[in-house]
Amino acid sequence: MLASPLLRLVLVGLLLAPSLQAADKPQPDAPPVAESPAAASPVPSSPASPVPVVHVDDPAHLLPAGSAAPAAWQARLAAFEQSTGIRVIVCLRPASPNAEEDAKPGNYMRTLSATFEVARGGALAVYFADEPDWRLWIGDELTARFAAQPGAATGPTNRAAIHDAKELVFAAALKAAEQAAPEDRLAVQTTALIDSLLARLAPR
């Protein structure tokens, strides 16, 4: 005997009722996922490394290629600054300042010394290949020490004393290079100038 359509619907409804009731029940909330400590706290960034100071500036490469002198000067001047707090910069330039840069006495060196942060407590030596000639800037805080003889106590100073001390530094550099080969002359000159300059600026 075949079941009537109405009976078949009743039977299907009875079969589906349990699964529908289970689906209607509220489901328990899933436990919150614990955030790992690494994800919760930001990773601290490592401190930026200090930019090394360039103590020797030779953008036109006036020294012969492969010369070991610039690296030796850089290491020596960096060590001097670390031990004394005095920064000394050496620049090698192919040409002298133009008329505008050199309009006022000392203006070019004053501006360049400020760029290298040695205007008050440091020193700047610049070589111009076209002259050829050197110029020196001694910061105000060091003029008395520079003008005194190496090893002597510092005392009152004046412009004439500073000028005389600069001439002695230049003379020592030129004399050291007299016997050097032409291609080595600038390196020998610069080394001697650094020797003389640091001797005068070293704390006493």
PDB file of C-alpha atoms in Angstrom:
ATOM      1  CA  MET A   1       0.000   0.000   0.000  1.00  0.00           C
ATOM      2  CA  LEU A   2       1.529   3.333  -1.043  1.00  0.00           C
ATOM      3  CA  ALA A   3       1.711   6.147   1.497  1.00  0.00           C
ATOM      4  CA  SER A   4      -0.290   9.209   0.713  1.00  0.00           C
ATOM      5  CA  PRO A   5       1.510  12.463  -0.150  1.00  0.00           C
ATOM      6  CA  LEU A   6       0.464  13.946   3.159  1.00  0.00           C
ATOM      7  CA  LEU A   7       1.959  11.022   5.086  1.00  0.00           C
ATOM      8  CA  ARG A   8       5.232  11.301   3.162  1.00  0.00           C
ATOM      9  CA  LEU A   9       5.531  14.987   4.122  1.00  0.00           C
ATOM     10  CA  VAL A  10       4.927  14.189   7.771  1.00  0.00           C
ATOM     11  CA  LEU A  11       7.602  11.482   7.750  1.00  0.00           C
ATOM     12  CA  VAL A  12      10.156  13.791   6.085  1.00  0.00           C
ATOM     13  CA  GLY A  13       9.413  16.512   8.619  1.00  0.00           C
ATOM     14  CA  LEU A  14       9.972  14.103  11.500  1.00  0.00           C
ATOM     15  CA  LEU A  15      13.320  13.026  10.040  1.00  0.00           C
ATOM     16  CA  LEU A  16      14.559  16.596   9.528  1.00  0.00           C
ATOM     17  CA  ALA A  17      13.387  18.011  12.840  1.00  0.00           C
ATOM     18  CA  PRO A  18      16.371  16.874  14.999  1.00  0.00           C
ATOM     19  CA  SER A  19      18.981  18.308  12.603  1.00  0.00           C
ATOM     20  CA  LEU A  20      17.082  21.583  12.295  1.00  0.00           C
ATOM     21  CA  GLN A  21      16.826  21.873  16.081  1.00  0.00           C
ATOM     22  CA  ALA A  22      20.580  21.284  16.392  1.00  0.00           C
ATOM     23  CA  ALA A  23      21.275  23.998  13.851  1.00  0.00           C
ATOM     24  CA  ASP A  24      19.023  26.447  15.720  1.00  0.00           C
ATOM     25  CA  LYS A  25      20.896  26.023  19.016  1.00  0.00           C
ATOM     26  CA  PRO A  26      23.301  28.896  19.754  1.00  0.00           C
ATOM     27  CA  GLN A  27      26.887  27.778  19.300  1.00  0.00           C
ATOM     28  CA  PRO A  28      29.354  28.551  22.112  1.00  0.00           C
ATOM     29  CA  ASP A  29      31.814  31.311  21.302  1.00  0.00           C
ATOM     30  CA  ALA A  30      35.264  30.094  20.350  1.00  0.00           C
ATOM     31  CA  PRO A  31      37.908  30.891  22.963  1.00  0.00           C
ATOM     32  CA  PRO A  32      39.904  34.008  22.025  1.00  0.00           C
ATOM     33  CA  VAL A  33      43.231  33.317  20.416  1.00  0.00           C
ATOM     34  CA  ALA A  34      45.982  34.604  22.635  1.00  0.00           C
ATOM     35  CA  GLU A  35      48.233  37.075  20.862  1.00  0.00           C
ATOM     36  CA  SER A  36      51.845  36.084  20.997  1.00  0.00           C
ATOM     37  CA  PRO A  37      54.163  38.487  22.862  1.00  0.00           C
ATOM     38  CA  ALA A  38      56.183  38.960  19.706  1.00  0.00           C
ATOM     39  CA  ALA A  39      53.109  40.112  17.799  1.00  0.00           C
ATOM     40  CA  ALA A  40      51.766  42.249  20.667  1.00  0.00           C
ATOM     41  CA  SER A  41      54.839  44.359  21.273  1.00  0.00           C
ATOM     42  CA  PRO A  42      56.628  46.143  18.423  1.00  0.00           C
ATOM     43  CA  VAL A  43      60.145  45.045  17.666  1.00  0.00           C
ATOM     44  CA  PRO A  44      62.507  47.783  18.836  1.00  0.00           C
ATOM     45  CA  SER A  45      64.493  49.254  16.002  1.00  0.00           C
ATOM     46  CA  SER A  46      68.240  49.166  16.333  1.00  0.00           C
ATOM     47  CA  PRO A  47      69.850  52.589  16.819  1.00  0.00           C
ATOM     48  CA  ALA A  48      71.218  54.110  13.658  1.00  0.00           C
ATOM     49  CA  SER A  49      74.967  53.924  13.331  1.00  0.00           C
ATOM     50  CA  PRO A  50      76.651  57.328  13.497  1.00  0.00           C
ATOM     51  CA  VAL A  51      77.821  58.649  10.179  1.00  0.00           C
ATOM     52  CA  PRO A  52      81.623  58.673  10.160  1.00  0.00           C
ATOM     53  CA  VAL A  53      83.235  62.095   9.868  1.00  0.00           C
ATOM     54  CA  VAL A  54      85.180  62.694   6.669  1.00  0.00           C
ATOM     55  CA  HIS A  55      88.440  64.263   7.868  1.00  0.00           C
ATOM     56  CA  VAL A  56      90.091  64.228   4.428  1.00  0.00           C
ATOM     57  CA  ASP A  57      88.149  65.680   1.491  1.00  0.00           C
ATOM     58  CA  ASP A  58      89.690  65.207  -1.968  1.00  0.00           C
ATOM     59  CA  PRO A  59      86.735  65.221  -4.404  1.00  0.00           C
ATOM     60  CA  ALA A  60      88.900  65.949  -7.460  1.00  0.00           C
ATOM     61  CA  HIS A  61      91.344  63.133  -6.603  1.00  0.00           C
ATOM     62  CA  LEU A  62      94.440  65.305  -6.681  1.00  0.00           C
ATOM     63  CA  LEU A  63      96.464  62.481  -5.170  1.00  0.00           C
ATOM     64  CA  PRO A  64      97.578  59.596  -7.407  1.00  0.00           C
ATOM     65  CA  ALA A  65      95.152  56.694  -7.688  1.00  0.00           C
ATOM     66  CA  GLY A  66      95.913  54.001  -5.143  1.00  0.00           C
ATOM     67  CA  SER A  67      97.715  56.347  -2.769  1.00  0.00           C
ATOM     68  CA  ALA A  68      97.581  55.084   0.809  1.00  0.00           C
ATOM     69  CA  ALA A  69      98.020  58.585   2.222  1.00  0.00           C
ATOM     70  CA  PRO A  70      94.331  59.640   2.485  1.00  0.00           C
ATOM     71  CA  ALA A  71      93.383  56.545   4.492  1.00  0.00           C
ATOM     72  CA  ALA A  72      96.349  57.080   6.818  1.00  0.00           C
ATOM     73  CA  TRP A  73      95.430  60.751   7.343  1.00  0.00           C
ATOM     74  CA  GLN A  74      91.787  59.857   7.912  1.00  0.00           C
ATOM     75  CA  ALA A  75      92.691  57.296  10.578  1.00  0.00           C
ATOM     76  CA  ARG A  76      95.097  59.659  12.297  1.00  0.00           C
ATOM     77  CA  LEU A  77      92.745  62.644  12.345  1.00  0.00           C
ATOM     78  CA  ALA A  78      89.834  60.485  13.519  1.00  0.00           C
ATOM     79  CA  ALA A  79      91.971  59.142  16.377  1.00  0.00           C
ATOM     80  CA  PHE A  80      93.049  62.692  17.269  1.00  0.00           C
ATOM     81  CA  GLU A  81      89.435  63.847  17.439  1.00  0.00           C
ATOM     82  CA  GLN A  82      88.452  60.838  19.537  1.00  0.00           C
ATOM     83  CA  SER A  83      91.233  61.419  22.055  1.00  0.00           C
ATOM     84  CA  THR A  84      91.114  65.227  22.239  1.00  0.00           C
ATOM     85  CA  GLY A  85      87.676  66.250  21.005  1.00  0.00           C
ATOM     86  CA  ILE A  86      89.348  68.498  18.407  1.00  0.00           C
ATOM     87  CA  ARG A  87      88.276  67.986  14.807  1.00  0.00           C
ATOM     88  CA  VAL A  88      90.807  68.752  12.093  1.00  0.00           C
ATOM     89  CA  ILE A  89      89.734  68.686   8.440  1.00  0.00           C
ATOM     90  CA  VAL A  90      92.045  68.597   5.408  1.00  0.00           C
ATOM     91  CA  CYS A  91      90.631  69.581   2.002  1.00  0.00           C
ATOM     92  CA  LEU A  92      92.371  69.334  -1.359  1.00  0.00           C
ATOM     93  CA  ARG A  93      90.903  71.550  -4.072  1.00  0.00           C
ATOM     94  CA  PRO A  94      91.889  71.888  -7.752  1.00  0.00           C
ATOM     95  CA  ALA A  95      91.109  75.617  -7.918  1.00  0.00           C
ATOM     96  CA  SER A  96      91.070  78.653  -5.655  1.00  0.00           C
ATOM     97  CA  PRO A  97      87.793  80.280  -4.575  1.00  0.00           C
ATOM     98  CA  ASN A  98      86.116  82.524  -7.121  1.00  0.00           C
ATOM     99  CA  ALA A  99      85.886  86.290  -6.688  1.00  0.00           C
ATOM    100  CA  GLU A 100      82.501  86.144  -4.995  1.00  0.00           C
ATOM    101  CA  GLU A 101      83.559  83.447  -2.520  1.00  0.00           C
ATOM    102  CA  ASP A 102      86.741  85.364  -1.730  1.00  0.00           C
ATOM    103  CA  ALA A 103      85.249  88.875  -1.731  1.00  0.00           C
ATOM    104  CA  LYS A 104      85.945  89.402   1.977  1.00  0.00           C
ATOM    105  CA  PRO A 105      89.155  88.231   3.673  1.00  0.00           C
ATOM    106  CA  GLY A 106      88.529  84.977   5.478  1.00  0.00           C
ATOM    107  CA  ASN A 107      84.985  84.589   4.167  1.00  0.00           C
ATOM    108  CA  TYR A 108      85.656  81.423   2.162  1.00  0.00           C
ATOM    109  CA  MET A 109      87.448  79.661   5.012  1.00  0.00           C
ATOM    110  CA  ARG A 110      84.856  80.805   7.543  1.00  0.00           C
ATOM    111  CA  THR A 111      82.031  79.390   5.429  1.00  0.00           C
ATOM    112  CA  LEU A 112      83.827  76.109   4.767  1.00  0.00           C
ATOM    113  CA  SER A 113      84.793  75.699   8.422  1.00  0.00           C
ATOM    114  CA  ALA A 114      81.130  76.064   9.382  1.00  0.00           C
ATOM    115  CA  THR A 115      80.217  73.385   6.843  1.00  0.00           C
ATOM    116  CA  PHE A 116      82.653  70.957   8.470  1.00  0.00           C
ATOM    117  CA  GLU A 117      81.632  72.082  11.991  1.00  0.00           C
ATOM    118  CA  VAL A 118      85.096  73.302  12.977  1.00  0.00           C
ATOM    119  CA  ALA A 119      84.440  77.056  13.018  1.00  0.00           C
ATOM    120  CA  ARG A 120      84.999  77.436  16.776  1.00  0.00           C
ATOM    121  CA  GLY A 121      86.581  74.334  18.248  1.00  0.00           C
ATOM    122  CA  GLY A 122      88.504  72.810  15.358  1.00  0.00           C
ATOM    123  CA  ALA A 123      90.831  73.503  12.455  1.00  0.00           C
ATOM    124  CA  LEU A 124      90.640  73.416   8.669  1.00  0.00           C
ATOM    125  CA  ALA A 125      93.517  73.163   6.187  1.00  0.00           C
ATOM    126  CA  VAL A 126      92.760  73.689   2.486  1.00  0.00           C
ATOM    127  CA  TYR A 127      95.166  73.175  -0.415  1.00  0.00           C
ATOM    128  CA  PHE A 128      94.556  74.872  -3.779  1.00  0.00           C
ATOM    129  CA  ALA A 129      96.395  73.161  -6.625  1.00  0.00           C
ATOM    130  CA  ASP A 130      96.192  76.053  -9.083  1.00  0.00           C
ATOM    131  CA  GLU A 131      98.216  78.464  -6.912  1.00  0.00           C
ATOM    132  CA  PRO A 132      99.608  76.094  -5.351  1.00  0.00           C
ATOM    133  CA  ASP A 133      98.989  77.276  -1.816  1.00  0.00           C
ATOM    134  CA  TRP A 134      97.577  76.353   1.575  1.00  0.00           C
ATOM    135  CA  ARG A 135      95.134  78.188   3.808  1.00  0.00           C
ATOM    136  CA  LEU A 136      94.479  77.488   7.473  1.00  0.00           C
ATOM    137  CA  TRP A 137      91.471  78.188   9.649  1.00  0.00           C
ATOM    138  CA  ILE A 138      91.937  77.881  13.403  1.00  0.00           C
ATOM    139  CA  GLY A 139      88.789  77.995  15.535  1.00  0.00           C
ATOM    140  CA  ASP A 140      88.510  80.802  18.075  1.00  0.00           C
ATOM    141  CA  GLU A 141      88.725  78.362  20.979  1.00  0.00           C
ATOM    142  CA  LEU A 142      92.129  77.107  19.784  1.00  0.00           C
ATOM    143  CA  THR A 143      93.955  80.230  18.615  1.00  0.00           C
ATOM    144  CA  ALA A 144      95.901  80.762  21.848  1.00  0.00           C
ATOM    145  CA  ARG A 145      97.067  77.151  21.908  1.00  0.00           C
ATOM    146  CA  PHE A 146      97.937  77.178  18.212  1.00  0.00           C
ATOM    147  CA  ALA A 147      99.964  80.397  18.412  1.00  0.00           C
ATOM    148  CA  ALA A 148     102.097  79.123  21.309  1.00  0.00           C
ATOM    149  CA  GLN A 149     105.122  76.967  20.604  1.00  0.00           C
ATOM    150  CA  PRO A 150     104.362  73.221  20.832  1.00  0.00           C
ATOM    151  CA  GLY A 151     104.687  72.156  24.454  1.00  0.00           C
ATOM    152  CA  ALA A 152     104.614  75.720  25.768  1.00  0.00           C
ATOM    153  CA  ALA A 153     101.877  77.089  27.987  1.00  0.00           C
ATOM    154  CA  THR A 154      99.207  79.073  26.186  1.00  0.00           C
ATOM    155  CA  GLY A 155      98.736  82.744  26.864  1.00  0.00           C
ATOM    156  CA  PRO A 156      97.251  85.885  25.352  1.00  0.00           C
ATOM    157  CA  THR A 157      97.469  85.917  21.583  1.00  0.00           C
ATOM    158  CA  ASN A 158      96.903  88.330  18.705  1.00  0.00           C
ATOM    159  CA  ARG A 159      96.468  88.226  14.950  1.00  0.00           C
ATOM    160  CA  ALA A 160     100.192  88.637  14.309  1.00  0.00           C
ATOM    161  CA  ALA A 161     101.025  85.651  16.512  1.00  0.00           C
ATOM    162  CA  ILE A 162      98.458  83.488  14.733  1.00  0.00           C
ATOM    163  CA  HIS A 163      99.806  84.577  11.335  1.00  0.00           C
ATOM    164  CA  ASP A 164     103.377  83.744  12.372  1.00  0.00           C
ATOM    165  CA  ALA A 165     102.328  80.316  13.632  1.00  0.00           C
ATOM    166  CA  LYS A 166     100.574  79.573  10.344  1.00  0.00           C
ATOM    167  CA  GLU A 167     103.679  80.568   8.395  1.00  0.00           C
ATOM    168  CA  LEU A 168     105.741  78.129  10.467  1.00  0.00           C
ATOM    169  CA  VAL A 169     103.290  75.324   9.696  1.00  0.00           C
ATOM    170  CA  PHE A 170     103.406  76.112   5.968  1.00  0.00           C
ATOM    171  CA  ALA A 171     107.208  76.359   5.984  1.00  0.00           C
ATOM    172  CA  ALA A 172     107.539  72.941   7.626  1.00  0.00           C
ATOM    173  CA  ALA A 173     105.258  71.396   5.006  1.00  0.00           C
ATOM    174  CA  LEU A 174     107.114  72.962   2.075  1.00  0.00           C
ATOM    175  CA  LYS A 175     110.519  72.003   3.430  1.00  0.00           C
ATOM    176  CA  ALA A 176     109.470  68.373   3.912  1.00  0.00           C
ATOM    177  CA  ALA A 177     108.437  68.125   0.255  1.00  0.00           C
ATOM    178  CA  GLU A 178     111.606  69.658  -1.227  1.00  0.00           C
ATOM    179  CA  GLN A 179     113.289  66.321  -1.871  1.00  0.00           C
ATOM    180  CA  ALA A 180     110.137  64.387  -2.789  1.00  0.00           C
ATOM    181  CA  ALA A 181     109.374  63.230  -6.316  1.00  0.00           C
ATOM    182  CA  PRO A 182     106.833  65.468  -8.093  1.00  0.00           C
ATOM    183  CA  GLU A 183     104.073  62.864  -7.898  1.00  0.00           C
ATOM    184  CA  ASP A 184     104.668  62.448  -4.143  1.00  0.00           C
ATOM    185  CA  ARG A 185     105.118  66.107  -3.284  1.00  0.00           C
ATOM    186  CA  LEU A 186     101.525  66.836  -2.285  1.00  0.00           C
ATOM    187  CA  ALA A 187     101.262  63.741  -0.083  1.00  0.00           C
ATOM    188  CA  VAL A 188     104.549  64.516   1.690  1.00  0.00           C
ATOM    189  CA  GLN A 189     103.555  68.161   2.096  1.00  0.00           C
ATOM    190  CA  THR A 190     100.166  67.258   3.551  1.00  0.00           C
ATOM    191  CA  THR A 191     101.632  64.730   5.980  1.00  0.00           C
ATOM    192  CA  ALA A 192     104.119  67.299   7.269  1.00  0.00           C
ATOM    193  CA  LEU A 193     101.396  69.926   7.606  1.00  0.00           C
ATOM    194  CA  ILE A 194      99.239  67.524   9.624  1.00  0.00           C
ATOM    195  CA  ASP A 195     102.229  66.684  11.851  1.00  0.00           C
ATOM    196  CA  SER A 196     102.879  70.342  12.592  1.00  0.00           C
ATOM    197  CA  LEU A 197      99.212  71.215  13.026  1.00  0.00           C
ATOM    198  CA  LEU A 198      98.445  68.416  15.477  1.00  0.00           C
ATOM    199  CA  ALA A 199     101.571  69.192  17.495  1.00  0.00           C
ATOM    200  CA  ARG A 200     100.292  72.724  18.039  1.00  0.00           C
ATOM    201  CA  LEU A 201      96.683  71.753  18.742  1.00  0.00           C
ATOM    202  CA  ALA A 202      97.303  68.846  21.113  1.00  0.00           C
ATOM    203  CA  PRO A 203      96.237  69.572  24.725  1.00  0.00           C
ATOM    204  CA  ARG A 204      99.111  70.541  27.049  1.00  0.00           C
TER     205      ARG A 204
END
